[in-house]
Short mmCIF file of C-alpha atoms in Angstrom, two decimals:
data_model
loop_
_atom_site.label_atom_id
_atom_site.label_comp_id
_atom_site.label_asym_id
_atom_site.label_seq_id
_atom_site.Cartn_x
_atom_site.Cartn_y
_atom_site.Cartn_z
CA MET J 13 8.26 8.47 37.68
CA GLY J 14 5.81 11.17 36.54
CA SER J 15 5.46 14.62 38.03
CA LYS J 16 1.78 14.94 37.19
CA THR J 17 -1.29 12.85 37.71
CA GLN J 18 -2.15 11.16 34.42
CA GLN J 19 -5.28 12.45 32.78
CA PRO J 20 -7.07 9.31 31.59
CA ILE J 21 -8.44 9.12 28.10
CA GLU J 22 -11.94 7.71 28.16
CA VAL J 23 -14.29 6.67 25.42
CA SER J 24 -15.62 9.92 24.05
CA ARG J 25 -19.34 10.56 24.19
CA LYS J 26 -18.95 12.87 21.22
CA LYS J 27 -18.94 11.59 17.70
CA PRO J 28 -15.54 9.86 17.24
CA GLU J 29 -13.05 11.33 14.79
CA TYR J 30 -12.30 8.33 12.59
CA GLU J 31 -9.55 7.80 10.06
CA PHE J 32 -9.43 5.26 7.22
CA PHE J 33 -13.20 5.72 6.66
CA GLY J 34 -13.98 4.56 10.18
CA PRO J 35 -14.99 1.04 11.21
CA PRO J 36 -15.94 -0.07 7.66
CA GLY J 37 -12.55 1.01 6.34
CA ALA J 38 -10.71 -0.58 9.26
CA THR J 39 -12.60 -3.83 8.68
CA LEU J 40 -11.82 -3.88 4.96
CA ILE J 41 -8.14 -3.12 5.49
CA SER J 42 -7.80 -5.71 8.26
CA PHE J 43 -9.32 -8.55 6.26
CA ILE J 44 -8.60 -7.54 2.64
CA LEU J 45 -4.90 -6.65 2.81
CA PRO J 46 -3.72 -10.11 3.96
CA PRO J 47 -5.48 -11.87 1.03
CA LEU J 48 -4.04 -9.17 -1.26
CA VAL J 49 -0.50 -10.11 -0.19
CA TYR J 50 -1.26 -13.76 -0.99
CA ALA J 51 -2.81 -12.76 -4.32
CA ILE J 52 0.35 -10.88 -5.29
CA THR J 53 2.48 -13.81 -4.15
CA PHE J 54 0.63 -16.38 -6.25
CA ALA J 55 -0.24 -14.22 -9.27
CA CYS J 56 3.42 -13.31 -9.90
CA ASN J 57 5.22 -16.61 -9.53
CA ASP J 58 8.22 -18.66 -10.67
CA LEU J 59 6.18 -21.53 -12.09
CA SER J 60 4.20 -20.08 -14.98
CA GLY J 61 4.71 -16.34 -15.18
CA CYS J 62 4.12 -12.85 -13.85
CA PRO J 63 1.22 -12.60 -14.08
CA ALA J 64 0.10 -16.21 -14.43
CA PRO J 65 -0.96 -16.84 -18.08
CA SER J 66 -4.61 -17.55 -17.26
CA LEU J 67 -4.97 -14.11 -15.66
CA LEU J 68 -4.30 -12.53 -19.05
CA HIS J 69 -7.44 -14.20 -20.44
CA PRO J 70 -10.10 -13.69 -17.75
CA LYS J 71 -12.97 -14.61 -20.10
CA THR J 72 -11.67 -18.15 -20.53
CA LEU J 73 -10.16 -18.52 -17.08
CA ASP J 74 -10.33 -22.04 -15.64
CA LEU J 75 -9.88 -22.20 -11.88
CA ASP J 76 -8.20 -25.62 -11.91
CA VAL J 77 -5.71 -24.47 -14.53
CA LEU J 78 -5.04 -21.28 -12.59
CA LYS J 79 -4.35 -23.24 -9.42
CA ARG J 80 -1.72 -25.31 -11.25
CA GLU J 81 -0.16 -22.20 -12.76
CA VAL J 82 0.22 -20.38 -9.45
CA GLY J 83 1.30 -23.37 -7.39
CA TRP J 84 -1.74 -23.46 -5.13
CA PRO J 85 -1.19 -26.14 -2.43
CA GLN J 86 -2.78 -29.49 -3.18
CA ASP J 87 -4.29 -29.59 0.30
CA GLY J 88 -5.78 -26.12 -0.14
CA LEU J 89 -5.67 -23.53 2.61
CA ARG J 90 -4.00 -25.98 5.00
CA GLY J 91 -0.98 -25.97 2.73
CA LEU J 92 -0.43 -22.28 3.41
CA PHE J 93 0.52 -23.13 6.98
CA SER J 94 3.47 -25.11 8.25
CA LEU J 95 4.12 -25.83 11.91
CA GLU J 96 7.82 -26.12 11.18
CA ALA J 97 8.00 -22.78 9.36
CA THR J 98 6.00 -21.14 12.14
CA GLY J 99 8.41 -22.56 14.70
CA TRP J 100 11.44 -21.22 12.84
CA THR J 101 9.73 -17.84 12.45
CA LEU J 102 9.11 -17.64 16.19
CA ALA J 103 12.73 -18.65 16.75
CA PHE J 104 13.74 -15.75 14.52
CA TYR J 105 11.79 -13.35 16.75
CA LEU J 106 13.34 -14.87 19.87
CA PHE J 107 16.82 -14.54 18.37
CA ASN J 108 16.10 -10.86 17.70
CA ALA J 109 15.01 -10.42 21.31
CA ILE J 110 18.20 -12.08 22.60
CA LEU J 111 20.37 -9.80 20.47
CA TYR J 112 18.33 -6.85 21.71
CA ARG J 113 19.31 -7.78 25.25
CA ILE J 114 22.96 -8.86 24.88
CA LEU J 115 24.34 -6.43 22.28
CA PRO J 116 25.58 -2.99 23.39
CA ALA J 117 22.85 -0.37 23.22
CA THR J 118 22.16 3.32 23.64
CA GLU J 119 19.60 3.95 26.36
CA THR J 120 17.58 7.13 26.38
CA GLU J 121 14.23 8.54 27.43
CA GLY J 122 11.31 9.20 25.12
CA THR J 123 9.25 12.37 24.83
CA VAL J 124 7.22 13.62 27.77
CA LEU J 125 3.94 11.75 28.19
CA ARG J 126 0.63 13.18 29.36
CA SER J 127 1.50 11.86 32.82
CA GLY J 128 4.59 14.04 32.81
CA GLY J 129 6.85 11.00 32.88
CA ARG J 130 9.10 9.50 30.24
CA LEU J 131 9.61 5.93 29.10
CA LYS J 132 13.11 4.52 28.76
CA TYR J 133 14.19 3.02 25.43
CA ARG J 134 17.05 0.77 24.43
CA PHE J 135 18.41 1.27 20.90
CA ASN J 136 20.59 -1.30 19.12
CA ALA J 137 18.60 -2.21 16.00
CA PHE J 138 21.55 -1.20 13.80
CA SER J 139 24.07 -3.45 15.56
CA THR J 140 21.52 -6.29 15.63
CA THR J 141 21.03 -6.12 11.88
CA MET J 142 24.76 -5.78 11.20
CA PHE J 143 25.41 -8.87 13.33
CA CYS J 144 22.88 -10.84 11.29
CA ILE J 145 24.19 -9.54 7.96
CA VAL J 146 27.74 -10.60 8.88
CA ALA J 147 26.49 -14.03 9.98
CA ALA J 148 24.51 -14.49 6.74
CA ALA J 149 27.49 -13.32 4.67
CA ALA J 150 29.75 -15.81 6.42
CA GLY J 151 27.31 -18.62 5.70
CA THR J 152 27.07 -17.57 2.05
CA ILE J 153 30.87 -17.47 1.69
CA ALA J 154 31.08 -20.95 3.14
CA GLN J 155 28.16 -22.58 1.28
CA GLY J 156 27.29 -20.22 -1.55
CA ALA J 157 23.75 -19.93 -2.87
CA GLU J 158 22.89 -23.24 -1.18
CA PHE J 159 23.31 -21.70 2.28
CA PRO J 160 20.36 -23.26 4.19
CA LEU J 161 19.02 -19.87 5.31
CA TRP J 162 18.49 -18.80 1.70
CA THR J 163 17.03 -22.08 0.47
CA TYR J 164 14.70 -22.41 3.45
CA ILE J 165 13.28 -18.92 2.95
CA THR J 166 12.52 -19.42 -0.75
CA ASP J 167 11.30 -23.02 -0.35
CA ASN J 168 8.93 -22.04 2.48
CA TYR J 169 8.12 -18.49 1.43
CA VAL J 170 4.33 -18.82 1.59
CA GLN J 171 4.42 -20.63 4.93
CA ILE J 172 6.71 -17.96 6.42
CA LEU J 173 4.29 -15.32 5.12
CA THR J 174 1.46 -17.14 6.88
CA ALA J 175 3.41 -17.36 10.13
CA ASN J 176 4.06 -13.62 10.17
CA THR J 177 0.45 -12.88 9.29
CA LEU J 178 -0.78 -14.97 12.21
CA ILE J 179 1.71 -13.29 14.52
CA ALA J 180 0.44 -9.88 13.38
CA TYR J 181 -3.18 -10.82 14.16
CA ALA J 182 -2.23 -12.40 17.49
CA LEU J 183 -0.11 -9.45 18.54
CA ALA J 184 -2.82 -6.92 17.68
CA THR J 185 -5.37 -8.92 19.67
CA PHE J 186 -3.01 -9.34 22.63
CA VAL J 187 -2.26 -5.63 23.01
CA TYR J 188 -5.92 -4.74 22.49
CA VAL J 189 -7.16 -7.03 25.26
CA ARG J 190 -4.31 -6.05 27.54
CA SER J 191 -5.03 -2.34 27.04
CA PHE J 192 -8.09 -2.65 29.27
CA SER J 193 -5.78 -3.14 32.23
CA VAL J 194 -4.40 0.41 31.87
CA LYS J 195 -5.32 2.37 35.00
CA PRO J 196 -4.99 6.13 35.56
CA GLY J 197 -1.89 7.10 37.53
CA ASN J 198 -0.17 3.73 37.05
CA PRO J 199 3.56 3.76 37.94
CA GLU J 200 4.55 2.22 34.59
CA ASN J 201 3.32 5.29 32.67
CA ARG J 202 1.02 3.18 30.52
CA GLU J 203 -1.35 5.33 28.49
CA LEU J 204 -4.14 4.94 25.98
CA ALA J 205 -3.86 6.49 22.52
CA ALA J 206 -6.26 9.35 21.92
CA GLY J 207 -7.37 7.96 18.56
CA GLY J 208 -7.85 4.38 19.74
CA VAL J 209 -10.60 4.71 22.35
CA THR J 210 -13.62 5.32 20.14
CA GLY J 211 -15.52 2.44 21.69
CA ASN J 212 -15.79 0.59 18.37
CA ILE J 213 -14.07 -2.76 18.84
CA ILE J 214 -12.83 -3.38 15.29
CA TYR J 215 -11.64 0.20 14.80
CA ASP J 216 -9.81 0.38 18.12
CA TRP J 217 -8.28 -3.06 17.52
CA TYR J 218 -7.07 -1.88 14.13
CA ILE J 219 -5.80 1.61 15.01
CA GLY J 220 -4.36 0.64 18.39
CA ARG J 221 -5.81 1.28 21.82
CA GLU J 222 -2.67 1.48 23.98
CA LEU J 223 -0.05 4.08 23.12
CA ASN J 224 3.15 2.27 24.06
CA PRO J 225 2.39 -1.32 25.10
CA ARG J 226 5.28 -3.10 26.79
CA ILE J 227 5.96 -6.62 27.90
CA THR J 228 8.56 -8.14 30.21
CA LEU J 229 10.02 -11.48 29.08
CA PRO J 230 12.06 -13.88 31.24
CA LEU J 231 15.83 -13.25 30.85
CA ILE J 232 15.13 -10.70 28.09
CA GLY J 233 13.59 -7.97 30.20
CA GLU J 234 11.20 -5.21 29.15
CA ILE J 235 10.45 -4.63 25.47
CA ASP J 236 8.49 -1.71 24.05
CA ILE J 237 6.40 -3.68 21.55
CA LYS J 238 5.66 -0.81 19.17
CA GLU J 239 9.19 0.56 18.86
CA TRP J 240 10.71 -2.94 18.76
CA MET J 241 8.43 -4.20 16.02
CA GLU J 242 8.83 -1.09 13.91
CA LEU J 243 12.58 -1.33 13.37
CA ARG J 244 13.62 -4.89 14.13
CA PRO J 245 12.10 -8.19 12.93
CA GLY J 246 10.29 -6.84 9.86
CA MET J 247 13.20 -4.68 8.75
CA LEU J 248 15.71 -7.50 9.20
CA MET J 249 13.37 -9.82 7.32
CA TYR J 250 13.28 -7.21 4.53
CA ILE J 251 17.05 -7.56 4.10
CA LEU J 252 17.11 -11.34 4.45
CA LEU J 253 14.37 -11.86 1.87
CA ASN J 254 16.36 -9.83 -0.63
CA GLY J 255 19.41 -11.95 0.12
CA ALA J 256 17.39 -15.12 -0.42
CA PHE J 257 16.19 -13.90 -3.83
CA ILE J 258 19.72 -13.03 -4.94
CA ALA J 259 20.78 -16.57 -4.04
CA LYS J 260 17.75 -17.92 -5.89
CA GLN J 261 18.69 -16.03 -9.03
CA TYR J 262 22.13 -17.61 -8.87
CA ARG J 263 20.63 -21.08 -8.43
CA ASN J 264 18.30 -20.42 -11.37
CA TYR J 265 20.88 -19.06 -13.81
CA GLY J 266 24.37 -19.52 -12.44
CA TYR J 267 24.96 -15.76 -12.29
CA VAL J 268 23.72 -12.65 -10.51
CA THR J 269 22.71 -9.47 -12.38
CA ASP J 270 23.55 -5.89 -11.50
CA SER J 271 19.86 -4.96 -11.19
CA ILE J 272 19.04 -7.32 -8.32
CA VAL J 273 22.26 -6.47 -6.51
CA PHE J 274 21.54 -2.75 -6.89
CA VAL J 275 18.00 -3.04 -5.52
CA ALA J 276 19.11 -5.22 -2.60
CA ILE J 277 21.98 -2.90 -1.68
CA VAL J 278 19.98 0.35 -1.79
CA GLN J 279 17.11 -1.20 0.18
CA THR J 280 19.59 -2.50 2.75
CA LEU J 281 21.12 0.96 3.05
CA TYR J 282 17.62 2.40 3.47
CA VAL J 283 16.95 0.04 6.37
CA LEU J 284 20.36 0.59 7.97
CA ASP J 285 20.00 4.36 7.69
CA GLY J 286 16.70 4.22 9.55
CA GLN J 287 18.13 1.92 12.21
CA TYR J 288 21.27 3.99 12.62
CA MET J 289 19.03 6.99 13.26
CA GLU J 290 16.81 4.90 15.56
CA PRO J 291 16.59 7.54 18.34
CA ALA J 292 14.93 9.91 15.83
CA ILE J 293 11.86 7.65 15.87
CA MET J 294 10.98 9.08 19.29
CA THR J 295 9.50 12.22 17.73
CA THR J 296 7.52 10.49 14.96
CA MET J 297 3.74 10.25 14.97
CA ASP J 298 3.98 6.46 15.14
CA ILE J 299 5.53 6.71 18.60
CA THR J 300 4.06 9.91 20.04
CA THR J 301 0.49 9.67 18.79
CA ASP J 302 -0.57 6.34 17.26
CA GLY J 303 -1.52 3.36 19.35
CA PHE J 304 -0.23 -0.09 18.46
CA GLY J 305 -2.85 -2.20 16.75
CA PHE J 306 -3.27 -4.30 13.63
CA MET J 307 -2.38 -1.36 11.39
CA LEU J 308 1.17 -1.29 12.71
CA SER J 309 1.60 -4.98 13.53
CA PHE J 310 0.62 -6.09 10.02
CA GLY J 311 2.50 -3.22 8.41
CA ASP J 312 5.70 -3.93 10.33
CA LEU J 313 5.72 -7.72 10.13
CA VAL J 314 4.03 -8.52 6.81
CA TRP J 315 3.47 -5.55 4.51
CA VAL J 316 6.99 -4.11 4.65
CA PRO J 317 9.06 -7.30 4.28
CA PHE J 318 6.81 -9.13 1.83
CA ILE J 319 5.54 -6.27 -0.36
CA TYR J 320 8.68 -4.16 -0.42
CA THR J 321 10.74 -7.10 -1.73
CA GLN J 322 8.60 -7.82 -4.77
CA GLN J 323 11.26 -6.35 -7.07
CA THR J 324 14.04 -8.74 -6.05
CA ARG J 325 11.55 -11.60 -6.01
CA TYR J 326 10.65 -10.73 -9.61
CA LEU J 327 14.28 -10.35 -10.71
CA ALA J 328 15.20 -13.73 -9.23
CA THR J 329 13.13 -15.30 -12.02
CA HIS J 330 13.37 -12.67 -14.76
CA PRO J 331 16.87 -11.15 -14.57
CA GLN J 332 17.54 -7.72 -16.05
CA THR J 333 20.89 -6.10 -16.81
CA LEU J 334 21.12 -2.34 -16.33
CA GLY J 335 24.69 -1.74 -17.48
CA PRO J 336 26.81 1.28 -16.49
CA LEU J 337 24.41 3.89 -17.87
CA GLY J 338 21.35 2.27 -16.34
CA LEU J 339 23.04 1.99 -12.96
CA ALA J 340 24.17 5.61 -13.19
CA GLY J 341 20.63 6.75 -14.00
CA VAL J 342 18.82 4.96 -11.17
CA GLY J 343 21.72 5.74 -8.83
CA ALA J 344 21.48 9.46 -9.57
CA LEU J 345 17.73 9.44 -8.91
CA LEU J 346 18.33 7.63 -5.63
CA VAL J 347 21.00 10.11 -4.52
CA LEU J 348 18.73 13.04 -5.41
CA GLY J 349 15.84 11.61 -3.40
CA PHE J 350 18.03 10.73 -0.44
CA ALA J 351 19.66 14.18 -0.44
CA ILE J 352 16.28 15.94 -0.36
CA PHE J 353 15.01 13.58 2.34
CA ARG J 354 18.06 13.75 4.61
CA LEU J 355 18.94 17.45 4.19
CA SER J 356 15.36 18.61 4.76
CA ASN J 357 14.91 16.44 7.84
CA SER J 358 18.28 17.56 9.24
CA GLN J 359 17.34 21.21 8.73
CA LYS J 360 14.03 20.68 10.52
CA ASN J 361 15.61 18.79 13.42
CA ASP J 362 18.37 21.40 13.82
CA PHE J 363 15.80 24.19 13.89
CA ARG J 364 13.69 22.37 16.47
CA THR J 365 16.69 21.61 18.65
CA ASN J 366 18.35 25.05 18.52
CA PRO J 367 16.53 27.66 16.43
CA ASN J 368 19.11 30.28 17.43
CA ASP J 369 22.02 28.36 15.92
CA PRO J 370 24.07 30.82 13.78
CA LYS J 371 24.12 28.39 10.84
CA LEU J 372 20.31 28.71 10.68
CA ALA J 373 20.31 32.52 10.75
CA HIS J 374 19.39 32.70 7.05
CA LEU J 375 16.14 30.84 7.58
CA LYS J 376 12.86 32.71 7.80
CA TYR J 377 10.10 31.56 10.10
CA MET J 378 6.60 32.47 11.14
CA PRO J 379 5.82 32.81 14.87
CA THR J 380 2.56 31.26 16.06
CA LYS J 381 0.21 31.82 18.97
CA ALA J 382 1.03 28.25 20.08
CA GLY J 383 4.53 29.50 20.88
CA THR J 384 6.36 27.53 18.22
CA ARG J 385 7.90 28.70 14.95
CA LEU J 386 7.06 27.45 11.47
CA LEU J 387 9.81 27.49 8.86
CA ILE J 388 8.86 29.34 5.66
CA SER J 389 12.20 29.28 3.83
CA GLY J 390 14.98 26.84 3.08
CA TRP J 391 13.78 23.33 2.31
CA TRP J 392 10.54 23.92 4.21
CA GLY J 393 9.70 26.99 2.19
CA ILE J 394 9.56 24.85 -0.96
CA ALA J 395 6.84 22.47 0.24
CA ARG J 396 5.20 21.65 3.56
CA HIS J 397 6.45 18.06 3.33
CA ILE J 398 9.41 18.32 1.01
CA ASN J 399 10.94 15.36 2.89
CA TYR J 400 8.08 13.18 1.63
CA PHE J 401 8.96 14.13 -1.93
CA GLY J 402 12.54 12.98 -1.38
CA ASP J 403 11.30 9.77 0.22
CA TRP J 404 9.01 9.05 -2.75
CA LEU J 405 11.79 9.71 -5.27
CA GLN J 406 13.81 7.02 -3.51
CA ALA J 407 11.03 4.51 -4.19
CA TRP J 408 11.44 4.70 -7.97
CA PRO J 409 14.97 3.21 -8.17
CA TYR J 410 13.59 0.11 -6.43
CA SER J 411 11.13 -0.56 -9.25
CA LEU J 412 12.78 0.90 -12.36
CA PRO J 413 15.38 -1.93 -12.59
CA THR J 414 12.52 -4.36 -13.35
CA GLY J 415 11.85 -2.43 -16.57
CA LEU J 416 8.59 -2.97 -18.44
CA ALA J 417 7.92 -5.96 -16.23
CA GLY J 418 6.13 -9.17 -17.11
CA TYR J 419 7.18 -12.66 -18.18
CA THR J 420 5.96 -16.10 -19.16
CA ILE J 421 7.82 -19.30 -18.29
CA LEU J 422 8.10 -22.03 -20.93
CA SER J 423 8.67 -25.57 -19.72
CA ALA J 424 11.98 -27.35 -20.23
CA GLY J 425 12.17 -28.94 -23.67
CA SER J 426 10.14 -26.22 -25.37
CA ALA J 427 11.39 -24.95 -28.72
CA ALA J 428 14.02 -22.25 -28.37
CA VAL J 429 12.59 -18.73 -28.49
CA ASP J 430 14.57 -15.68 -29.60
CA GLY J 431 15.26 -13.33 -26.71
CA ALA J 432 14.44 -15.93 -24.08
CA THR J 433 16.44 -16.20 -20.87
CA ARG J 434 17.22 -19.85 -20.19
CA MET J 435 17.37 -21.27 -16.67
CA LEU J 436 19.84 -23.97 -15.70
CA ASP J 437 16.98 -26.49 -15.53
CA GLY J 438 16.09 -25.84 -19.19
CA ARG J 439 13.04 -23.62 -18.70
CA GLN J 440 12.82 -20.42 -20.73
CA VAL J 441 11.62 -17.05 -19.51
CA ILE J 442 10.19 -14.71 -22.13
CA PRO J 443 8.29 -11.40 -21.94
CA GLY J 444 5.59 -12.73 -24.27
CA GLU J 445 2.09 -11.37 -23.87
CA ALA J 446 2.77 -10.74 -20.18
CA LYS J 447 5.10 -7.85 -21.00
CA GLY J 448 3.95 -4.71 -19.22
CA TRP J 449 1.44 -6.50 -17.00
CA GLY J 450 4.12 -7.27 -14.43
CA ILE J 451 4.34 -3.61 -13.44
CA ILE J 452 1.19 -4.23 -11.39
CA PHE J 453 3.47 -6.11 -9.01
CA THR J 454 6.90 -4.52 -9.36
CA TYR J 455 5.67 -0.90 -9.33
CA PHE J 456 2.97 -1.49 -6.75
CA TYR J 457 5.31 -0.18 -4.05
CA VAL J 458 5.71 3.20 -5.81
CA LEU J 459 1.95 3.68 -6.07
CA TYR J 460 1.28 2.46 -2.54
CA PHE J 461 4.00 4.68 -1.09
CA ALA J 462 2.54 7.72 -2.85
CA VAL J 463 -0.89 6.99 -1.31
CA LEU J 464 0.73 6.47 2.10
CA LEU J 465 2.59 9.79 1.95
CA VAL J 466 -0.50 11.70 0.81
CA HIS J 467 -2.43 10.16 3.71
CA ARG J 468 0.31 11.12 6.16
CA ASP J 469 0.28 14.66 4.81
CA ARG J 470 -3.50 14.90 5.27
CA ARG J 471 -3.23 13.60 8.85
CA ASP J 472 -0.52 16.12 9.65
CA ASP J 473 -2.53 18.93 8.08
CA GLU J 474 -5.53 18.14 10.30
CA LYS J 475 -3.34 17.89 13.38
CA CYS J 476 -1.63 21.22 12.68
CA ALA J 477 -4.91 22.96 11.86
CA LYS J 478 -6.15 22.07 15.34
CA LYS J 479 -2.89 23.10 16.98
CA TYR J 480 -2.24 26.39 15.18
CA GLY J 481 -5.70 27.51 14.10
CA GLU J 482 -5.67 30.62 11.87
CA ASP J 483 -1.86 30.67 11.96
CA TRP J 484 -1.88 27.41 10.03
CA GLU J 485 -4.10 28.87 7.33
CA LYS J 486 -1.74 31.83 7.05
CA TYR J 487 1.22 29.45 6.85
CA LYS J 488 -0.40 27.46 4.03
CA LYS J 489 -0.82 30.63 1.98
CA THR J 490 2.91 31.25 2.35
CA VAL J 491 4.05 27.67 1.70
CA ARG J 492 1.52 26.63 -0.94
CA TRP J 493 2.67 23.19 -2.01
CA ARG J 494 2.05 20.09 0.06
CA ILE J 495 4.68 17.59 -1.20
CA ILE J 496 5.71 18.12 -4.83
CA PRO J 497 6.66 21.73 -5.66
CA TYR J 498 4.42 23.35 -8.28
CA ILE J 499 2.39 20.15 -8.68
CA TYR J 500 0.86 19.07 -5.37
#
């Protein structure tokens, strides 16, 4: 398949160039982030409050009381796992794989590898998700908020989280061990990732040792694990979790608010937009540069679906009404962010594809010794990653509908409280002393996403500095701002 003999990447004898603070950072991330997801899940709950009341008084905190408030399983850690929920989660992955095989797809080749060959890809994530959305909508029309899919997700939320976490660990370990079977010049064009062969086991396991690991399943055929995981099961789960929380709000109150519907719709559109543009993933760093390890497996299967849906999870218990003006405000911010993100990316892709296109004649660029051109006007003359700024602006409308978040739940039969929101079962939800503290959970995504984008910018800066040398320094003097014009 390849026209060249693959140049193998071996463990470097030089000092490895680590990211994420090297092996210590990789270890902390690998074994701290999963407990953090559980901590967020239990601390902001639908039993006692968000955050749980005891957490507001750390000096008098009683562990037994806290366990009751957060709904900690009576059988301890064993209660976090359910064989049944794990089975249904695996069935969900299998169903995704079947749809991947049977639904119509666009087949194309990826970018040129070091071997000179190209891998073939099959794209139908968009049609897969649309099929599932239609099926879920049909079930909801027939059975309402009691549709078993929705009730099962919310009733077994923690156990489904555990199942996906275990799958993420298992998958990262599988591809790591299997990467040692990669041989130079292999006909399958298997390659190792340059950043994942440092020789440090935990770091390579985390960052990803093999560039594009693939597996062939009976009746399903070949699946590119990295590309498939990035845009399929986790992204579909993202949408389904939001749907489950909308149904839960209806079961709690007998109505659905504009805020939760808005957040669910815009997040669904975000996912569908990415899946519709699935072929564009071929030129991203995730595909061309990064190996597939725990960083991506946990991010794709746990972090995205379970952290990114904290807003709808919150609103299912503490509903907020935005009204026409509120919807217009967050909608305008979303449109602004999306416009910056999409227009800037389109301009970049058009310039890369055909820099001599007459419609791009107004753009100025800087030639480099590497033979490529760097845009210094248009969107890319404003900031070096203006698309990141648009992406970050889109994160705010996800969190703003939760307001000054925080609530306390009063048991059924408690004296009526002014301003309380009453559930159908008689419980009351009030801001109380928790008001404002809930932003730790509902605005966590905005803060995290900012850190992620800054990190991506730093990685890209290092990569370009190596590629362009002094031309890159000259370029940075021309385009001064990294992401946010006149600020950063």
